CSV table of C-alpha atoms in Angstrom, one decimal:
chain,number,residue,atom,x,y,z
A,1,UNK,CA,270.8,248.5,454.2
A,2,UNK,CA,270.7,246.6,450.9
A,3,UNK,CA,271.3,248.5,447.6
A,4,UNK,CA,268.4,248.3,445.1
A,5,UNK,CA,269.8,247.0,441.9
A,6,UNK,CA,268.4,248.3,438.6
A,7,UNK,CA,266.8,245.3,436.8
A,8,UNK,CA,269.0,244.6,433.8
A,9,UNK,CA,266.2,243.1,431.8
A,10,UNK,CA,264.6,246.6,431.5
A,11,UNK,CA,267.6,248.1,429.8
A,12,UNK,CA,266.6,247.2,426.2
A,13,UNK,CA,263.2,248.6,426.7
A,14,UNK,CA,264.5,251.9,428.1
A,15,UNK,CA,266.9,252.1,425.1
A,16,UNK,CA,264.1,251.6,422.6
A,17,UNK,CA,261.7,254.1,424.2
A,18,UNK,CA,264.5,256.6,424.8
A,19,UNK,CA,265.7,256.5,421.2
A,20,UNK,CA,262.2,257.5,419.9
A,21,UNK,CA,261.6,260.1,422.6
A,22,UNK,CA,265.0,261.8,422.1
A,23,UNK,CA,264.2,262.1,418.3
A,24,UNK,CA,260.9,263.7,419.2
A,25,UNK,CA,262.4,266.1,421.7
A,26,UNK,CA,265.1,267.2,419.4
A,27,UNK,CA,262.6,267.9,416.6
A,28,UNK,CA,260.4,269.9,419.1
A,29,UNK,CA,263.4,271.9,420.3
A,30,UNK,CA,264.4,272.8,416.7
A,31,UNK,CA,260.8,273.7,415.8
A,32,UNK,CA,258.7,274.4,419.0
A,33,UNK,CA,255.4,274.5,417.0
A,34,UNK,CA,255.8,270.7,416.8
A,35,UNK,CA,255.4,270.5,420.6
A,36,UNK,CA,252.4,272.8,420.6
A,37,UNK,CA,250.7,270.9,417.8
A,38,UNK,CA,251.3,267.4,419.3
A,39,UNK,CA,250.1,268.3,422.7
A,40,UNK,CA,247.3,270.6,421.7
A,41,UNK,CA,243.7,269.2,421.9
A,42,UNK,CA,242.6,271.5,419.0
A,43,UNK,CA,244.0,272.9,415.8
A,44,UNK,CA,246.4,275.8,416.3
A,45,UNK,CA,245.7,279.0,414.4
A,46,UNK,CA,247.9,279.3,411.4
A,47,UNK,CA,248.8,282.5,409.7
A,48,UNK,CA,249.4,281.4,406.1
A,49,UNK,CA,250.4,284.2,403.6
A,50,UNK,CA,248.0,284.4,400.6
A,51,UNK,CA,250.8,283.6,398.2
A,52,UNK,CA,251.6,280.2,399.8
A,53,UNK,CA,249.5,277.1,399.2
A,54,UNK,CA,247.3,276.0,402.1
A,55,UNK,CA,248.7,273.1,404.0
A,56,UNK,CA,246.7,270.3,405.7
A,57,UNK,CA,246.7,270.2,409.5
A,58,UNK,CA,245.5,266.7,410.2
A,59,UNK,CA,245.9,265.1,406.8
A,60,UNK,CA,244.4,261.6,406.7
A,61,UNK,CA,243.2,261.9,410.3
A,62,UNK,CA,240.6,264.5,409.2
A,63,UNK,CA,239.3,262.0,406.7
A,64,UNK,CA,239.0,259.2,409.3
A,65,UNK,CA,237.2,261.7,411.6
A,66,UNK,CA,234.7,262.8,409.0
A,67,UNK,CA,234.1,259.2,408.0
A,68,UNK,CA,233.2,258.4,411.6
A,69,UNK,CA,231.1,261.6,412.2
A,70,UNK,CA,229.1,261.0,409.0
A,71,UNK,CA,228.9,257.1,409.3
A,72,UNK,CA,230.2,257.0,405.7
A,73,UNK,CA,231.9,254.4,403.5
A,74,UNK,CA,235.1,255.7,401.8
A,75,UNK,CA,238.5,254.4,400.7
A,76,UNK,CA,239.4,254.3,404.3
A,77,UNK,CA,238.5,251.5,406.7
A,78,UNK,CA,236.2,251.8,409.7
A,79,UNK,CA,237.7,250.0,412.7
A,80,UNK,CA,240.0,252.9,413.9
A,81,UNK,CA,237.1,255.4,413.9
A,82,UNK,CA,234.7,252.8,415.4
A,83,UNK,CA,237.0,252.2,418.4
A,84,UNK,CA,237.5,256.0,419.1
A,85,UNK,CA,233.8,256.6,418.8
A,86,UNK,CA,232.9,253.8,421.2
A,87,UNK,CA,235.6,254.8,423.7
A,88,UNK,CA,235.4,258.6,423.8
A,89,UNK,CA,232.2,259.6,422.0
A,90,UNK,CA,233.8,262.7,420.3
A,91,UNK,CA,231.5,265.2,418.7
A,92,UNK,CA,233.7,267.1,416.2
A,93,UNK,CA,236.8,266.9,414.1
A,94,UNK,CA,239.2,268.3,416.8
A,95,UNK,CA,238.0,265.9,419.4
A,96,UNK,CA,238.4,262.9,417.1
A,97,UNK,CA,241.9,264.0,416.1
A,98,UNK,CA,242.9,264.5,419.7
A,99,UNK,CA,241.6,261.1,420.8
A,100,UNK,CA,243.2,259.4,417.7
A,101,UNK,CA,246.5,260.9,418.9
A,102,UNK,CA,246.1,259.9,422.5
A,103,UNK,CA,245.0,256.3,421.7
A,104,UNK,CA,247.8,255.9,419.1
A,105,UNK,CA,250.4,257.0,421.6
A,106,UNK,CA,249.1,254.6,424.2
A,107,UNK,CA,249.1,251.7,421.6
A,108,UNK,CA,252.7,252.7,420.7
A,109,UNK,CA,253.7,252.4,424.4
A,110,UNK,CA,252.1,249.0,424.6
A,111,UNK,CA,253.3,247.6,421.3
A,112,UNK,CA,256.9,248.6,421.4
A,113,UNK,CA,258.0,246.3,424.2
A,114,UNK,CA,255.9,243.5,422.7
A,115,UNK,CA,257.8,243.9,419.4
A,116,UNK,CA,261.1,243.4,421.2
A,117,UNK,CA,259.8,240.4,423.1
A,118,UNK,CA,258.4,238.7,420.0
A,119,UNK,CA,261.6,239.5,417.9
A,120,UNK,CA,263.7,238.1,420.7
A,121,UNK,CA,261.7,234.8,420.6
A,122,UNK,CA,261.8,234.6,416.8
A,123,UNK,CA,265.5,235.5,416.3
A,124,UNK,CA,266.9,233.8,419.4
A,125,UNK,CA,269.5,236.6,419.6
A,126,UNK,CA,268.8,239.4,422.1
A,127,UNK,CA,271.3,241.9,420.6
A,128,UNK,CA,270.0,241.4,417.1
A,129,UNK,CA,266.4,241.7,418.3
A,130,UNK,CA,267.3,245.0,420.0
A,131,UNK,CA,269.0,246.4,416.9
A,132,UNK,CA,266.1,245.3,414.6
A,133,UNK,CA,263.6,246.8,417.1
A,134,UNK,CA,265.5,250.0,417.2
A,135,UNK,CA,265.5,250.1,413.4
A,136,UNK,CA,261.7,249.7,413.5
A,137,UNK,CA,261.3,252.3,416.3
A,138,UNK,CA,263.4,255.2,415.0
A,139,UNK,CA,262.8,255.0,411.3
A,140,UNK,CA,261.0,258.2,410.0
A,141,UNK,CA,257.8,256.3,409.3
A,142,UNK,CA,257.5,255.5,413.1
A,143,UNK,CA,256.0,258.9,413.6
A,144,UNK,CA,252.7,257.6,412.2
A,145,UNK,CA,252.4,255.3,415.2
A,146,UNK,CA,251.9,258.2,417.6
A,147,UNK,CA,250.2,261.0,415.6
A,148,UNK,CA,246.8,259.3,415.2
A,149,UNK,CA,247.1,257.2,412.1
A,150,UNK,CA,246.0,253.5,411.8
A,151,UNK,CA,249.6,252.3,411.9
A,152,UNK,CA,249.4,252.3,415.7
A,153,UNK,CA,246.4,249.9,415.8
A,154,UNK,CA,247.6,247.8,412.8
A,155,UNK,CA,251.1,247.4,414.3
A,156,UNK,CA,249.6,246.1,417.6
A,157,UNK,CA,247.4,243.7,415.7
A,158,UNK,CA,250.4,242.7,413.5
A,159,UNK,CA,252.4,241.9,416.6
A,160,UNK,CA,249.8,239.5,417.9
A,161,UNK,CA,249.5,238.0,414.4
A,162,UNK,CA,253.2,237.4,414.3
A,163,UNK,CA,253.2,235.9,417.8
A,164,UNK,CA,250.5,233.4,416.8
A,165,UNK,CA,252.6,232.3,413.8
A,166,UNK,CA,255.9,231.9,415.7
A,167,UNK,CA,257.2,228.3,415.4
A,168,UNK,CA,258.1,228.7,419.0
A,169,UNK,CA,254.5,229.3,420.0
A,170,UNK,CA,253.2,226.2,421.7
A,171,UNK,CA,249.6,227.1,421.9
A,172,UNK,CA,247.1,224.5,420.8
A,173,UNK,CA,246.7,224.6,417.0
A,174,UNK,CA,242.9,225.0,417.1
A,175,UNK,CA,243.2,227.9,419.5
A,176,UNK,CA,245.9,229.5,417.3
A,177,UNK,CA,243.6,229.3,414.2
A,178,UNK,CA,240.7,230.8,416.1
A,179,UNK,CA,242.9,233.7,417.3
A,180,UNK,CA,244.5,234.1,413.9
A,181,UNK,CA,241.1,234.4,412.3
A,182,UNK,CA,239.9,237.0,414.8
A,183,UNK,CA,243.1,239.1,414.4
A,184,UNK,CA,243.0,238.9,410.6
A,185,UNK,CA,239.4,240.1,410.6
A,186,UNK,CA,240.4,243.1,412.7
A,187,UNK,CA,243.4,243.8,410.4
A,188,UNK,CA,241.1,243.7,407.3
A,189,UNK,CA,238.8,246.2,409.0
A,190,UNK,CA,241.6,248.5,409.8
A,191,UNK,CA,243.4,248.9,406.5
A,192,UNK,CA,243.1,247.7,402.8
A,193,UNK,CA,245.1,244.6,403.3
A,194,UNK,CA,242.8,242.0,401.7
A,195,UNK,CA,245.0,241.4,398.6
A,196,UNK,CA,248.4,241.5,400.4
A,197,UNK,CA,247.3,239.0,403.0
A,198,UNK,CA,245.8,236.5,400.6
A,199,UNK,CA,248.7,236.6,398.2
A,200,UNK,CA,251.2,236.5,401.1
A,201,UNK,CA,249.6,233.3,402.4
A,202,UNK,CA,249.4,231.6,399.0
A,203,UNK,CA,252.9,232.5,398.0
A,204,UNK,CA,254.3,231.4,401.4
A,205,UNK,CA,252.7,228.0,400.9
A,206,UNK,CA,253.9,227.7,397.3
A,207,UNK,CA,257.5,228.7,398.3
A,208,UNK,CA,257.6,226.2,401.2
A,209,UNK,CA,256.4,223.4,398.8
A,210,UNK,CA,259.0,224.4,396.2
A,211,UNK,CA,261.8,224.4,398.6
A,212,UNK,CA,260.9,221.4,400.8
A,213,UNK,CA,258.6,219.4,398.5
A,214,UNK,CA,256.2,218.9,401.3
A,215,UNK,CA,253.4,220.8,403.0
A,216,UNK,CA,252.2,220.5,406.6
A,217,UNK,CA,248.6,220.4,407.5
A,218,UNK,CA,249.2,223.3,409.9
A,219,UNK,CA,250.4,225.6,407.1
A,220,UNK,CA,247.5,224.6,404.8
A,221,UNK,CA,245.0,225.3,407.6
A,222,UNK,CA,246.7,228.6,408.4
A,223,UNK,CA,246.5,229.7,404.8
A,224,UNK,CA,242.8,228.8,404.6
A,225,UNK,CA,241.9,230.4,407.9
A,226,UNK,CA,243.8,233.6,407.3
A,227,UNK,CA,242.5,234.0,403.7
A,228,UNK,CA,238.9,233.4,404.6
A,229,UNK,CA,239.2,235.7,407.6
A,230,UNK,CA,240.6,238.5,405.4
A,231,UNK,CA,237.7,238.1,403.0
A,232,UNK,CA,235.2,238.0,405.9
A,233,UNK,CA,236.8,241.2,407.4
A,234,UNK,CA,236.5,243.1,404.2
A,235,UNK,CA,233.0,241.7,403.6
A,236,UNK,CA,231.8,243.2,406.9
A,237,UNK,CA,232.8,246.6,405.6
A,238,UNK,CA,231.7,245.8,402.1
A,239,UNK,CA,228.1,245.0,403.2
A,240,UNK,CA,228.1,248.3,405.1
A,241,UNK,CA,229.1,250.1,401.9
A,242,UNK,CA,226.4,248.2,400.0
A,243,UNK,CA,223.8,249.6,402.4
A,244,UNK,CA,225.2,253.1,402.5
A,245,UNK,CA,226.2,253.6,398.9
A,246,UNK,CA,224.9,250.6,397.0
A,247,UNK,CA,228.4,249.5,396.2
A,248,UNK,CA,230.1,246.5,397.9
A,249,UNK,CA,233.5,247.5,396.4
A,250,UNK,CA,233.2,251.2,397.1
A,251,UNK,CA,236.6,251.5,398.9
A,252,UNK,CA,238.3,250.0,395.8
A,253,UNK,CA,236.4,252.4,393.5
A,254,UNK,CA,237.2,255.3,395.7
A,255,UNK,CA,240.9,254.5,395.4
A,256,UNK,CA,240.5,254.5,391.6
A,257,UNK,CA,239.2,258.1,391.8
A,258,UNK,CA,242.5,259.0,393.5
A,259,UNK,CA,244.2,258.1,390.3
A,260,UNK,CA,245.1,254.5,391.2
A,261,UNK,CA,245.0,252.5,387.9
A,262,UNK,CA,247.2,249.6,386.6
A,263,UNK,CA,250.2,250.9,384.7
A,264,UNK,CA,253.9,250.7,384.4
A,265,UNK,CA,255.9,253.7,385.5
A,266,UNK,CA,259.6,252.7,385.1
A,267,UNK,CA,260.8,256.2,386.2
A,268,UNK,CA,259.7,255.3,389.7
A,269,UNK,CA,262.6,252.9,389.9
A,270,UNK,CA,264.8,255.9,390.1
A,271,UNK,CA,262.6,258.8,391.2
A,272,UNK,CA,259.8,258.1,393.7
A,273,UNK,CA,258.3,261.6,393.2
A,274,UNK,CA,257.8,261.4,397.0
A,275,UNK,CA,260.2,261.1,400.0
A,276,UNK,CA,263.3,258.9,399.5
A,277,UNK,CA,262.1,256.4,402.0
A,278,UNK,CA,259.3,255.5,399.6
A,279,UNK,CA,262.0,254.3,397.2
A,280,UNK,CA,263.6,252.2,399.9
A,281,UNK,CA,260.1,250.8,400.5
A,282,UNK,CA,260.1,249.6,396.9
A,283,UNK,CA,263.6,248.1,396.7
A,284,UNK,CA,264.4,246.7,400.2
A,285,UNK,CA,261.6,244.1,400.5
A,286,UNK,CA,262.3,242.8,396.9
A,287,UNK,CA,266.0,242.6,397.6
A,288,UNK,CA,265.5,240.7,400.8
A,289,UNK,CA,263.2,238.3,399.1
A,290,UNK,CA,265.7,237.6,396.3
A,291,UNK,CA,268.7,237.3,398.6
A,292,UNK,CA,266.7,234.9,400.9
A,293,UNK,CA,265.6,232.7,398.0
A,294,UNK,CA,269.1,232.4,396.6
A,295,UNK,CA,270.7,231.7,399.9
A,296,UNK,CA,268.2,229.2,401.1
A,297,UNK,CA,268.0,227.4,397.7
A,298,UNK,CA,271.8,227.1,397.6
A,299,UNK,CA,271.9,225.8,401.1
A,300,UNK,CA,269.3,223.1,400.3
A,301,UNK,CA,271.1,222.0,397.1
A,302,UNK,CA,274.6,222.3,398.7
A,303,UNK,CA,275.6,224.7,395.9
A,304,UNK,CA,278.7,226.8,396.4
A,305,UNK,CA,277.6,230.5,396.4
A,306,UNK,CA,280.4,232.9,395.4
A,307,UNK,CA,279.7,236.6,396.1
A,308,UNK,CA,281.5,239.9,396.3
A,309,UNK,CA,281.5,241.0,399.9
A,310,UNK,CA,281.8,244.8,400.3
A,311,UNK,CA,284.0,246.0,403.1
A,312,UNK,CA,284.3,249.8,402.9
A,313,UNK,CA,282.0,252.3,404.5
A,314,UNK,CA,280.8,253.7,401.2
A,315,UNK,CA,278.6,250.6,400.7
A,316,UNK,CA,276.7,251.5,403.8
A,317,UNK,CA,276.0,255.0,402.5
A,318,UNK,CA,274.8,253.5,399.1
A,319,UNK,CA,272.0,251.7,401.0
A,320,UNK,CA,270.2,255.1,401.1
A,321,UNK,CA,269.8,255.0,397.3
A,322,UNK,CA,269.3,251.4,396.2
A,323,UNK,CA,269.5,251.9,392.4
A,324,UNK,CA,273.1,253.1,392.6
A,325,UNK,CA,273.8,250.3,395.2
A,326,UNK,CA,272.6,247.7,392.8
A,327,UNK,CA,274.5,249.0,389.8
A,328,UNK,CA,277.7,249.4,391.8
A,329,UNK,CA,277.4,245.9,393.2
A,330,UNK,CA,276.9,244.4,389.7
A,331,UNK,CA,279.9,246.2,388.3
A,332,UNK,CA,282.1,245.2,391.3
A,333,UNK,CA,280.8,241.6,391.2
A,334,UNK,CA,282.5,240.9,387.9
A,335,UNK,CA,285.7,242.8,388.6
A,336,UNK,CA,286.4,241.9,392.3
A,337,UNK,CA,287.5,238.8,394.1
A,338,UNK,CA,284.5,236.6,395.1
A,339,UNK,CA,284.3,234.5,398.2
A,340,UNK,CA,282.1,231.6,399.2
A,341,UNK,CA,279.3,232.9,401.5
A,342,UNK,CA,279.0,231.0,404.8
A,343,UNK,CA,275.6,230.8,406.4
A,344,UNK,CA,274.7,229.8,409.9
A,345,UNK,CA,272.6,226.8,411.0
A,346,UNK,CA,269.7,229.1,411.4
A,347,UNK,CA,269.3,229.1,407.6
A,348,UNK,CA,268.2,225.4,407.8
A,349,UNK,CA,265.0,226.4,409.6
A,350,UNK,CA,263.9,229.1,407.1
A,351,UNK,CA,262.6,227.0,404.2
A,352,UNK,CA,259.7,225.8,406.2
A,353,UNK,CA,259.2,228.9,408.3
A,354,UNK,CA,255.7,230.1,407.2
A,355,UNK,CA,256.0,233.3,409.3
A,356,UNK,CA,259.2,234.4,407.6
A,357,UNK,CA,257.8,233.9,404.1
A,358,UNK,CA,254.5,235.6,405.0
A,359,UNK,CA,256.3,238.7,406.4
A,360,UNK,CA,258.5,239.2,403.4
A,361,UNK,CA,255.7,238.5,400.8
A,362,UNK,CA,253.3,240.8,402.7
A,363,UNK,CA,255.9,243.6,402.3
A,364,UNK,CA,256.8,242.8,398.7
A,365,UNK,CA,253.1,242.7,397.6
A,366,UNK,CA,252.4,246.0,399.2
A,367,UNK,CA,255.4,247.5,397.3
A,368,UNK,CA,254.3,246.0,393.9
A,369,UNK,CA,250.7,247.1,394.3
A,370,UNK,CA,251.8,250.7,394.8
A,371,UNK,CA,254.4,250.5,392.0
A,372,UNK,CA,251.9,249.1,389.5
A,373,UNK,CA,248.9,251.3,390.4
A,374,UNK,CA,250.3,254.8,391.2
A,375,UNK,CA,252.3,257.3,389.2
A,376,UNK,CA,254.4,258.0,392.3
A,377,UNK,CA,255.4,256.0,395.3
A,378,UNK,CA,253.4,258.1,397.8
A,379,UNK,CA,253.0,256.5,401.2
A,380,UNK,CA,254.8,253.3,400.2
A,381,UNK,CA,257.5,253.9,402.9
A,382,UNK,CA,254.7,254.1,405.5
A,383,UNK,CA,253.1,250.8,404.3
A,384,UNK,CA,256.5,249.0,404.7
A,385,UNK,CA,258.4,250.7,407.6
A,386,UNK,CA,255.6,251.7,409.9
A,387,UNK,CA,254.5,248.1,410.6
A,388,UNK,CA,256.5,245.2,411.9
A,389,UNK,CA,256.4,242.6,409.1
A,390,UNK,CA,259.3,243.8,407.1
A,391,UNK,CA,261.6,244.1,410.1
A,392,UNK,CA,261.0,240.5,411.3
A,393,UNK,CA,261.8,239.3,407.8
A,394,UNK,CA,265.0,241.4,407.9
A,395,UNK,CA,265.9,240.0,411.3
A,396,UNK,CA,265.4,236.4,410.0
A,397,UNK,CA,267.7,237.1,407.1
A,398,UNK,CA,270.4,238.6,409.3
A,399,UNK,CA,270.4,235.5,411.5
A,400,UNK,CA,271.7,233.5,408.4
A,401,UNK,CA,275.0,235.3,408.5
A,402,UNK,CA,277.6,234.8,411.2
A,403,UNK,CA,279.9,237.5,412.5
A,404,UNK,CA,279.5,241.1,413.7
A,405,UNK,CA,280.1,243.0,410.4
A,406,UNK,CA,276.3,242.8,409.8
A,407,UNK,CA,275.6,245.0,412.8
A,408,UNK,CA,277.6,247.9,411.4
A,409,UNK,CA,275.2,248.2,408.5
A,410,UNK,CA,272.2,248.3,410.8
A,411,UNK,CA,273.7,250.8,413.2
A,412,UNK,CA,274.5,253.1,410.3
A,413,UNK,CA,270.8,252.7,409.1
A,414,UNK,CA,269.6,253.5,412.7
A,415,UNK,CA,271.7,256.7,412.8
A,416,UNK,CA,270.4,257.9,409.4
A,417,UNK,CA,266.9,256.9,410.3
A,418,UNK,CA,267.0,258.8,413.6
A,419,UNK,CA,268.1,262.0,411.8
A,420,UNK,CA,265.2,261.5,409.3
A,421,UNK,CA,262.8,260.9,412.2
A,422,UNK,CA,263.9,264.3,413.7
A,423,UNK,CA,263.1,265.9,410.4
A,424,UNK,CA,259.7,264.2,410.3
A,425,UNK,CA,258.8,265.8,413.6
A,426,UNK,CA,259.8,269.2,412.2
A,427,UNK,CA,257.7,268.5,409.1
A,428,UNK,CA,254.8,267.5,411.4
A,429,UNK,CA,255.0,270.8,413.2
A,430,UNK,CA,255.0,272.6,409.8
A,431,UNK,CA,251.9,270.7,408.6
A,432,UNK,CA,254.0,269.2,405.8
A,433,UNK,CA,253.6,265.9,404.0
A,434,UNK,CA,255.1,263.0,406.1
A,435,UNK,CA,254.7,260.1,403.8
């Protein structure tokens, strides 16, 4: 009788799913109310002492549900509620919240293996793709992809968007543009991404021209198609708001009522006034952009790039608080021995990689919008780390460096992130702010 061998190609997927599930189980074992809340179809009764402030049970999910129930125009966007309404026809808040959660979890199960598959194609390195996907899957903001928020739907749309922009994708260019336009419209109807998408496209085009002194027709057409589709996607909702409230830009005006106004709050560079991962969401995309530009520019110009290369474990720990990391690096740069940085051949492909630049600029613009319009970095970590764009840009950058030392940094980040994700599940059970 022949032995049935376990398919080795399934191993990465099992590792990725298991990492997230284990974090959820540990959180539920530590605080059992988390299990009850996640699997309950209705709100659990809460005995809140009078002296304690009332906590929110559903948070933003309640706002999405009320928006769908009342057919209203708000600062939130309609596609998520529209899908749940058409699929399940819920009649009250609890039913909406339950179906949001069920659908989000299903989308998470579908999108997670797609992320690994797309990352593997883009990075051409299965081990790095696995590590990057794990970083994406067990970071504390990953909880938003299963508890009913729009991150589940937006991440799935983002994966298809990334796949369509992959240089390795051999689809007919006209078909690509049509699919990109459709996906972009859906993205613009899911979350307020009109400005990030348009600026990410334009800055990607400008950066490619600056580095290569040439522009391909494909990149120009992509920029036009994506930008117009983002405007069209918002316009569909804007005209609905015009009919309901007489205000085409009602979602933007509603955000102003939440206190979002242009301003400069330099204290946010050190204290996010929100979870620490929001501070990481501000620094890391900008750092990756700066490092990428410097490395690629020096590669093109054949300039020698001398850098201080940290070797001790303490530098991995400092990643958790970027302001100290930056200050420590600058001090050591002048005092320590510097070595020429060696990059791989992969770096040669990045100057003209439209997808890479779009992913990093999309993350940077989201970070800057929050920094310049809010007096705290609330939810910034969710905008950056709950969707796939930042992680693909990170993977592309890691491909530029040969050697195995780079994996130690990521493995450390994964361990810290897993602990933070466990804490998020506990916070979820306690109805506390998640990000």
